[in-house]
Coordinates of C-alpha atoms in Angstrom, one line a residue:
Chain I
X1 CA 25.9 -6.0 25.9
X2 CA 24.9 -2.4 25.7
X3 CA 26.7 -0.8 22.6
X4 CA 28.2 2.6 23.8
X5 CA 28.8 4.4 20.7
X6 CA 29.1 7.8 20.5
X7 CA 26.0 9.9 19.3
X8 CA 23.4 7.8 19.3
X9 CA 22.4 8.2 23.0
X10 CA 21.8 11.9 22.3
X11 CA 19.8 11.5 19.3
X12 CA 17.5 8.6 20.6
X13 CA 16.7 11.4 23.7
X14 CA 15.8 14.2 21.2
X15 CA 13.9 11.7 19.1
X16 CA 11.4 10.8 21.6
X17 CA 11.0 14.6 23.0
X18 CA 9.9 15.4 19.2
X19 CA 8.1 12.1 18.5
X20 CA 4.2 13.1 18.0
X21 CA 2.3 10.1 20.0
X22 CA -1.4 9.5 18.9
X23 CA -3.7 6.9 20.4
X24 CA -5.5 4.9 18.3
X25 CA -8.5 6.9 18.6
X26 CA -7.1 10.2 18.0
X27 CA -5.7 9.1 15.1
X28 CA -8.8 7.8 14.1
X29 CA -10.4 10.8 14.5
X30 CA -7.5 12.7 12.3
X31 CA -8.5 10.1 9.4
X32 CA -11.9 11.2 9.6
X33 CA -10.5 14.7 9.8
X34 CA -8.4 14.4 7.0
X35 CA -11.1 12.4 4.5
X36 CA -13.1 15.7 5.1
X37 CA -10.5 17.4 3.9
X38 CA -8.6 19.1 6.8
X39 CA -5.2 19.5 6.1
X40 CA -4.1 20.0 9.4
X41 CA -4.5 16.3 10.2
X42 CA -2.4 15.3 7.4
X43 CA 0.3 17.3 9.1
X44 CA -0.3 15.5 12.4
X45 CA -0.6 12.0 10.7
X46 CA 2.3 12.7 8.5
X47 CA 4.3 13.7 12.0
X48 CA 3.3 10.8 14.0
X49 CA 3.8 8.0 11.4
X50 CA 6.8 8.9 9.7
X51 CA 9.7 7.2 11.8
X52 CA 7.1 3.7 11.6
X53 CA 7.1 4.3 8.1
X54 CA 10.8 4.4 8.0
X55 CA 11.4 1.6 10.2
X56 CA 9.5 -0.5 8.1
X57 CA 10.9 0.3 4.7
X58 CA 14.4 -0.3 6.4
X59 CA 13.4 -3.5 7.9
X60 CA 13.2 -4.5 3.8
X61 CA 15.4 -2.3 2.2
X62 CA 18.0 -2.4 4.4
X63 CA 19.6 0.7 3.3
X64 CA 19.2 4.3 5.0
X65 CA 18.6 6.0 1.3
X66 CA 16.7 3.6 -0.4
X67 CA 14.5 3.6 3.2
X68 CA 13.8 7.1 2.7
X69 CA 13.1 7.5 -1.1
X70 CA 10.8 4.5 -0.3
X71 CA 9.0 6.9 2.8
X72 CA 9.0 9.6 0.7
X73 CA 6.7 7.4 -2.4
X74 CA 4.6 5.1 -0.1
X75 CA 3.4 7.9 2.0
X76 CA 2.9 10.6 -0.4
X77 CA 0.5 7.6 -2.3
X78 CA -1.0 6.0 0.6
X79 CA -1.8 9.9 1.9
X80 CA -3.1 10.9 -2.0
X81 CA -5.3 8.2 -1.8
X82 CA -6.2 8.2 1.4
X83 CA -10.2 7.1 0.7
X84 CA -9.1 3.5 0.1
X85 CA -7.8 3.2 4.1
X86 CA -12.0 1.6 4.7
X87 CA -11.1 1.4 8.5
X88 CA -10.0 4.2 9.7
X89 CA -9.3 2.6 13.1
X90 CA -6.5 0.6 11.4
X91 CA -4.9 3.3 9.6
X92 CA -0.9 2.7 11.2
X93 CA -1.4 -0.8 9.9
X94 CA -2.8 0.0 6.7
X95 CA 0.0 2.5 6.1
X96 CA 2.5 0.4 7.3
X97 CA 1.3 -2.3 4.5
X98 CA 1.5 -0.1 1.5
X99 CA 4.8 1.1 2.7
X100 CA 6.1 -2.6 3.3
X101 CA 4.5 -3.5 0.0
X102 CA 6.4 -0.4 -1.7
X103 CA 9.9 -1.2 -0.2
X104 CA 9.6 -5.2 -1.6
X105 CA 9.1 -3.7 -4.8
X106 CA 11.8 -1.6 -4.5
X107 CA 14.0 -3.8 -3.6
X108 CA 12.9 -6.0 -6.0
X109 CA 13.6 -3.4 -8.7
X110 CA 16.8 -2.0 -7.1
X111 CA 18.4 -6.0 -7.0
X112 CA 17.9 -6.3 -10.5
X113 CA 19.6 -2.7 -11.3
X114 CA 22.2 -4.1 -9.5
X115 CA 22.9 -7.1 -10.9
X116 CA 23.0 -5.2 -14.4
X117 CA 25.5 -2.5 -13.2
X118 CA 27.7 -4.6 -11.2
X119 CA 30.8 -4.4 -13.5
X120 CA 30.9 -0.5 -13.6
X121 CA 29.9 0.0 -9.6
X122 CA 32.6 1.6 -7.6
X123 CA 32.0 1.8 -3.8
X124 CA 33.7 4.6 -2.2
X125 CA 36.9 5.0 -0.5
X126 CA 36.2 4.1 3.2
X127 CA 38.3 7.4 3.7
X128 CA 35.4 9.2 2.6
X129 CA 33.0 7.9 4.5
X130 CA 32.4 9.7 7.7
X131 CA 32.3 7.6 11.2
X132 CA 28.4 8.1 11.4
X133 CA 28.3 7.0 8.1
X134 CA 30.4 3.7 9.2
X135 CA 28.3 2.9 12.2
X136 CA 25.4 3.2 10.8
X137 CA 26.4 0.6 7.7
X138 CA 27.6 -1.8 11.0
X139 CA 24.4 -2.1 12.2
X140 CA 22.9 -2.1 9.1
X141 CA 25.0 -5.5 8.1
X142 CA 24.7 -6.9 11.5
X143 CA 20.9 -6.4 10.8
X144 CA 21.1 -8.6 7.4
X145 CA 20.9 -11.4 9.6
X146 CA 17.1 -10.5 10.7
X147 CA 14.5 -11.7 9.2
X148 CA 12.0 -8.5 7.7
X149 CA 9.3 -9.3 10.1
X150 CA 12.3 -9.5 13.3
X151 CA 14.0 -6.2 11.7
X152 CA 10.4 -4.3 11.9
X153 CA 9.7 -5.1 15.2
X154 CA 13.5 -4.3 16.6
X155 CA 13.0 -1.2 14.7
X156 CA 9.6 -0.4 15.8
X157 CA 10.7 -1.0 18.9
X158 CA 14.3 0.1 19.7
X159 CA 14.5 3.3 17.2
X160 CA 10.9 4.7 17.4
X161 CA 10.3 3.1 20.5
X162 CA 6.2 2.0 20.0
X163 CA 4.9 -0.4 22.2
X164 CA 4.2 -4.0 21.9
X165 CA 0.7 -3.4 21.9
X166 CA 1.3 -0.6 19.1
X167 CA 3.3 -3.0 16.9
X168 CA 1.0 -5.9 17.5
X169 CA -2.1 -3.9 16.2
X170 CA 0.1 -2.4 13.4
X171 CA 1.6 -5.7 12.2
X172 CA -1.4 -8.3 13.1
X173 CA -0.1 -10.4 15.5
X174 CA -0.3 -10.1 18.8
X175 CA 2.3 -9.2 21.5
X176 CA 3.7 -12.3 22.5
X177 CA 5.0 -12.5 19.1
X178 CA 6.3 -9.2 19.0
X179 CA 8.1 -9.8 21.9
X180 CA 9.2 -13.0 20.7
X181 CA 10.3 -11.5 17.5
X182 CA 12.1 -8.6 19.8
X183 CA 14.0 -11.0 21.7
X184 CA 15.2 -12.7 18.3
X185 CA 16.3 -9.9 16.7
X186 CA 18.4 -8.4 19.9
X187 CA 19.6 -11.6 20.2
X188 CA 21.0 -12.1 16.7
X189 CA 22.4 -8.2 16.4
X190 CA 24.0 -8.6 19.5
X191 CA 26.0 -11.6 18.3
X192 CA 26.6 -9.7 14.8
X193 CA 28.3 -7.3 16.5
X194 CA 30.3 -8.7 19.1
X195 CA 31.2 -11.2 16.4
X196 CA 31.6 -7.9 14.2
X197 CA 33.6 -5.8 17.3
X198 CA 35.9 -8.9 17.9
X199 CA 37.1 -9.2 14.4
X200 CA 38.1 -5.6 13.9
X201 CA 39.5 -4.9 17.9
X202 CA 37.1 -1.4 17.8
X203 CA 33.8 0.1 17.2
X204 CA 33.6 2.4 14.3
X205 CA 33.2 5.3 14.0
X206 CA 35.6 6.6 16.7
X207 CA 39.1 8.6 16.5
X208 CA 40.5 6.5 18.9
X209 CA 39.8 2.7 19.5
X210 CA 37.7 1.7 21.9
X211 CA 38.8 -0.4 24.9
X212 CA 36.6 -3.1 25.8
X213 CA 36.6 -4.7 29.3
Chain Z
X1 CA 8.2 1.7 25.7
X2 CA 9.5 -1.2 27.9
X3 CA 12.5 -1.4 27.9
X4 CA 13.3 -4.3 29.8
X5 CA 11.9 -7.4 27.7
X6 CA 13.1 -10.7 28.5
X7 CA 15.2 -8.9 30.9
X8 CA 16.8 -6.8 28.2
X9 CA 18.2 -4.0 27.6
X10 CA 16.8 -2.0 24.0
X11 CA 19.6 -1.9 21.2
X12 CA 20.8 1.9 20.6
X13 CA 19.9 2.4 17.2
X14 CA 19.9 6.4 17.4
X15 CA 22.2 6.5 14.7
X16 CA 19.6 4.8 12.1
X17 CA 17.5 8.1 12.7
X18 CA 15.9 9.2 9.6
X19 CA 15.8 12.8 10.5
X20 CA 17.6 13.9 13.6
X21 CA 16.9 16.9 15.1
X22 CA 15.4 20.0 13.8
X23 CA 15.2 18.1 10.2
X24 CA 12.7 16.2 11.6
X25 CA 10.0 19.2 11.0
X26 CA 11.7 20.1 8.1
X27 CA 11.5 16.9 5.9
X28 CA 7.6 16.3 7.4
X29 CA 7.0 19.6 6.2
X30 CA 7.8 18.8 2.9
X31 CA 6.2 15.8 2.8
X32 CA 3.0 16.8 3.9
X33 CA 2.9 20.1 1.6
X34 CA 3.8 17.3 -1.4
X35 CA 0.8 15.1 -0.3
X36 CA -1.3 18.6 0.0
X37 CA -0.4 19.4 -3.8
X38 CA -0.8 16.2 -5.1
X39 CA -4.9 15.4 -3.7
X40 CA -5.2 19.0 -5.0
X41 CA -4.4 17.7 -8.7
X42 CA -6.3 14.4 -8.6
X43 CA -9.2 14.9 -10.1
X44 CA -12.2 14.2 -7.2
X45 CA -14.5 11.0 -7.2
X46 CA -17.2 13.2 -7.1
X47 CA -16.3 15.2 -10.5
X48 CA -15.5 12.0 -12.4
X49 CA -19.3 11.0 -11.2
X50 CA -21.0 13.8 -11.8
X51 CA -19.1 13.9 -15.6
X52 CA -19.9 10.4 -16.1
X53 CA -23.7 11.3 -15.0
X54 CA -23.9 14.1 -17.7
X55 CA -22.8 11.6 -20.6
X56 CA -25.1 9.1 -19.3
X57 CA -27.9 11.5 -19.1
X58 CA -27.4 13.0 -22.2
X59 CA -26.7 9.2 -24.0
X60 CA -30.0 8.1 -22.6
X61 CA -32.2 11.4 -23.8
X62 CA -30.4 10.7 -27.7
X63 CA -31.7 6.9 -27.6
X64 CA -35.1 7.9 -26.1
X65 CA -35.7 10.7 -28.7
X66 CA -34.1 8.1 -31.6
X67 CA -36.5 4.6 -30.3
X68 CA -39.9 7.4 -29.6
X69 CA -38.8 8.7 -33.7
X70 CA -38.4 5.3 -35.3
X71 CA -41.8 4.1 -33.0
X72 CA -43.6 7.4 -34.7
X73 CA -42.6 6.6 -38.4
X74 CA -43.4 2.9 -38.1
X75 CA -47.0 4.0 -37.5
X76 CA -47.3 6.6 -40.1
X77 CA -46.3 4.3 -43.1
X78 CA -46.1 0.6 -41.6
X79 CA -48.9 -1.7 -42.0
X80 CA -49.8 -5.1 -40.6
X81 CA -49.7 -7.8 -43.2
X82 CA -53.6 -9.1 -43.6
X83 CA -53.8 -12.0 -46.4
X84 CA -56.1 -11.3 -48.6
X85 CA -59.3 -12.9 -49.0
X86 CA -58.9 -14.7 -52.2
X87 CA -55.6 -16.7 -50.6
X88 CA -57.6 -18.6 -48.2
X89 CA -58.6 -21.7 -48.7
X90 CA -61.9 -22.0 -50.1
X91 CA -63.2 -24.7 -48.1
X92 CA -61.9 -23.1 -44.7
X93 CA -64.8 -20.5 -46.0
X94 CA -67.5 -23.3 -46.1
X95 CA -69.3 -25.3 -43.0
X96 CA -67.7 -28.6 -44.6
X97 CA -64.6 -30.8 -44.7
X98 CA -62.1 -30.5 -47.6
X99 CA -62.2 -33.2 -49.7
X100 CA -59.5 -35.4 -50.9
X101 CA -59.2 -33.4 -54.2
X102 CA -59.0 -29.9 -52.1
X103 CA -56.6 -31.8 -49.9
X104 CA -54.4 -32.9 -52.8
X105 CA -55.5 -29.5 -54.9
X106 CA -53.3 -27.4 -52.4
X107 CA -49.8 -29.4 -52.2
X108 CA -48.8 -26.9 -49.5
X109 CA -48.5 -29.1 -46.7
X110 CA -45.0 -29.5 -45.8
X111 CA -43.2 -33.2 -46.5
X112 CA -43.2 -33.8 -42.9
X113 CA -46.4 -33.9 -41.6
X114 CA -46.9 -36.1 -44.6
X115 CA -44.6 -38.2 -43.0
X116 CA -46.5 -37.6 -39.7
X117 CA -49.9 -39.2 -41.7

């Protein structure tokens, strides 16, 4: 099953028309570049590794704020102290670590908040939540049932749309795993969501409900 | 990217974009002027070693100058203990063999190497 929501089609074409695609050379080159204190390959490596970044502190946190405040810390450390990246060549995985690493502790830190404010939370009225907003928390619960490791790759993957071989050299395993891990994760969102689509009769996030066939 | 793995089709998860559209440039922007400010606070490896090199330098050249004055002053007024010549034994100043009565005469010889006889 292809989900045919509205919206996201259009974005995932404007995404990869902006995305900034370095080979593993290049962007060992920009390291170098950047150690010596060129600021224009931060701009490049900041550019090209963002969305990664992103996918992989969503893959933990599991929440589209948390992900970014998560981007926003990891990278603005892992960039500050950029001499302690020793290979160079292995800088998307080495970012992608201290990210990962950042989001566990923030979730870590954010579960405990949560457990001591439970009483005095209020969620918001679904009224004000806007239909992007609504589809965006479906897949996010359908994706509760993935594994981290399954999560980063469908995310890797199927939002910022690296390769295997690109994920296999960022995560240290090697592409029959990442496909393996691919296939998992489709597998398991797609049954979230029908399971998800069958219960409620239509797909959020739409004025009208949707008519399946 | 393939999209067909296992024969299937990739999940559209355009709406978990962190930063559609023009935002995109916008937050990396930020994030890279952020990153800019911040190595331009830290202080550099090369500083803190060059600091730490000063105070070394200048620690070592305050204990040279201290160990060469103490050395100086010890040879000015210190002298090396010589015994006198009227504490040694007076038969270790003759060609013979003490006696029994110089033996017993000096009573300096510790208890155990009387044991030891």
């Amino acid at each position: 099953m292809h989900n045919g929501w509205p919206g996201c089609g259009t974005i995932r074409v404007e995404r990869s028309r902006v995305r900034d695609v370095l080979t593993p050379i290049e962007t060992e080159k920009l390291v170098r570049q950047a150690l010596a204190g060129d600021a224009g390959s931060f701009g490049k490596l900041v550019r090209a590794h963002y969305r990664a970044a992103y996918c992989t502190a969503l893959s933990v946190v599991r929440s589209r704020e948390d992900a970014l405040d998560v981007v926003q810390e990891a990278m603005t450390d892992a960039f500050v102290d950029l001499e302690s990246c020793r290979d160079p060549s292995r800088f998307s995985g080495w970012l992608l670590a201290v990210v990962r690493n950042r989001a566990m502790a923030y979730a870590r830190s954010s579960a405990r908040r949560r457990r001591r404010s439970e009483p005095e939370r209020e969620d918001a009225p679904a009224s004000a939540q806007t239909g992007d907003v609504l589809l965006r928390e479906r897949l996010l619960a359908a994706a509760e049932a993935l594994p981290p490791r399954q999560a980063e790759v469908l995310f890797l993957h199927d939002l910022e749309g690296w390769t295997h071989s690109e994920i296999a050299q960022a995560l240290g395993t090697s592409e029959v795993n990442s496909r393996q891990l691919l296939f998992d994760a489709r597998r398991k969102m797609r049954a979230r969501l029908e399971a998800v689509d069958g219960k409620d009769g239509s797909f959020p996030g739409k004025e009208e409900p949707h008519e399946r066939k | 990217m393939n999209g067909n793995d296992f024969g299937e089709k990739p999940l559209d998860l355009g709406c978990l974009d962190p930063a559609p559209g023009d935002e995109f440039e916008r937050v990396a922007d930020s994030l890279v002027a952020r990153i800019l400010a911040e190595r331009a606070r830290r202080p550099s490896w090369l500083g803190i070693l060059v600091s730490y090199a000063r105070w070394g330098a200048a620690f070592a050249m305050g204990a040279a100058v201290l160990i060469l004055a103490l050395s100086l002053m010890g040879h000015e007024t210190g002298s090396v203990d010589i015994p006198a010549a009227d504490r040694l034994l007076s038969w270790a100043q003759e060609e013979h063999d003490p006696s029994v009565s110089e033996i017993l005469e000096l009573g300096a010889y510790p208890e155990e190497e009387h044991d030891a006889w």
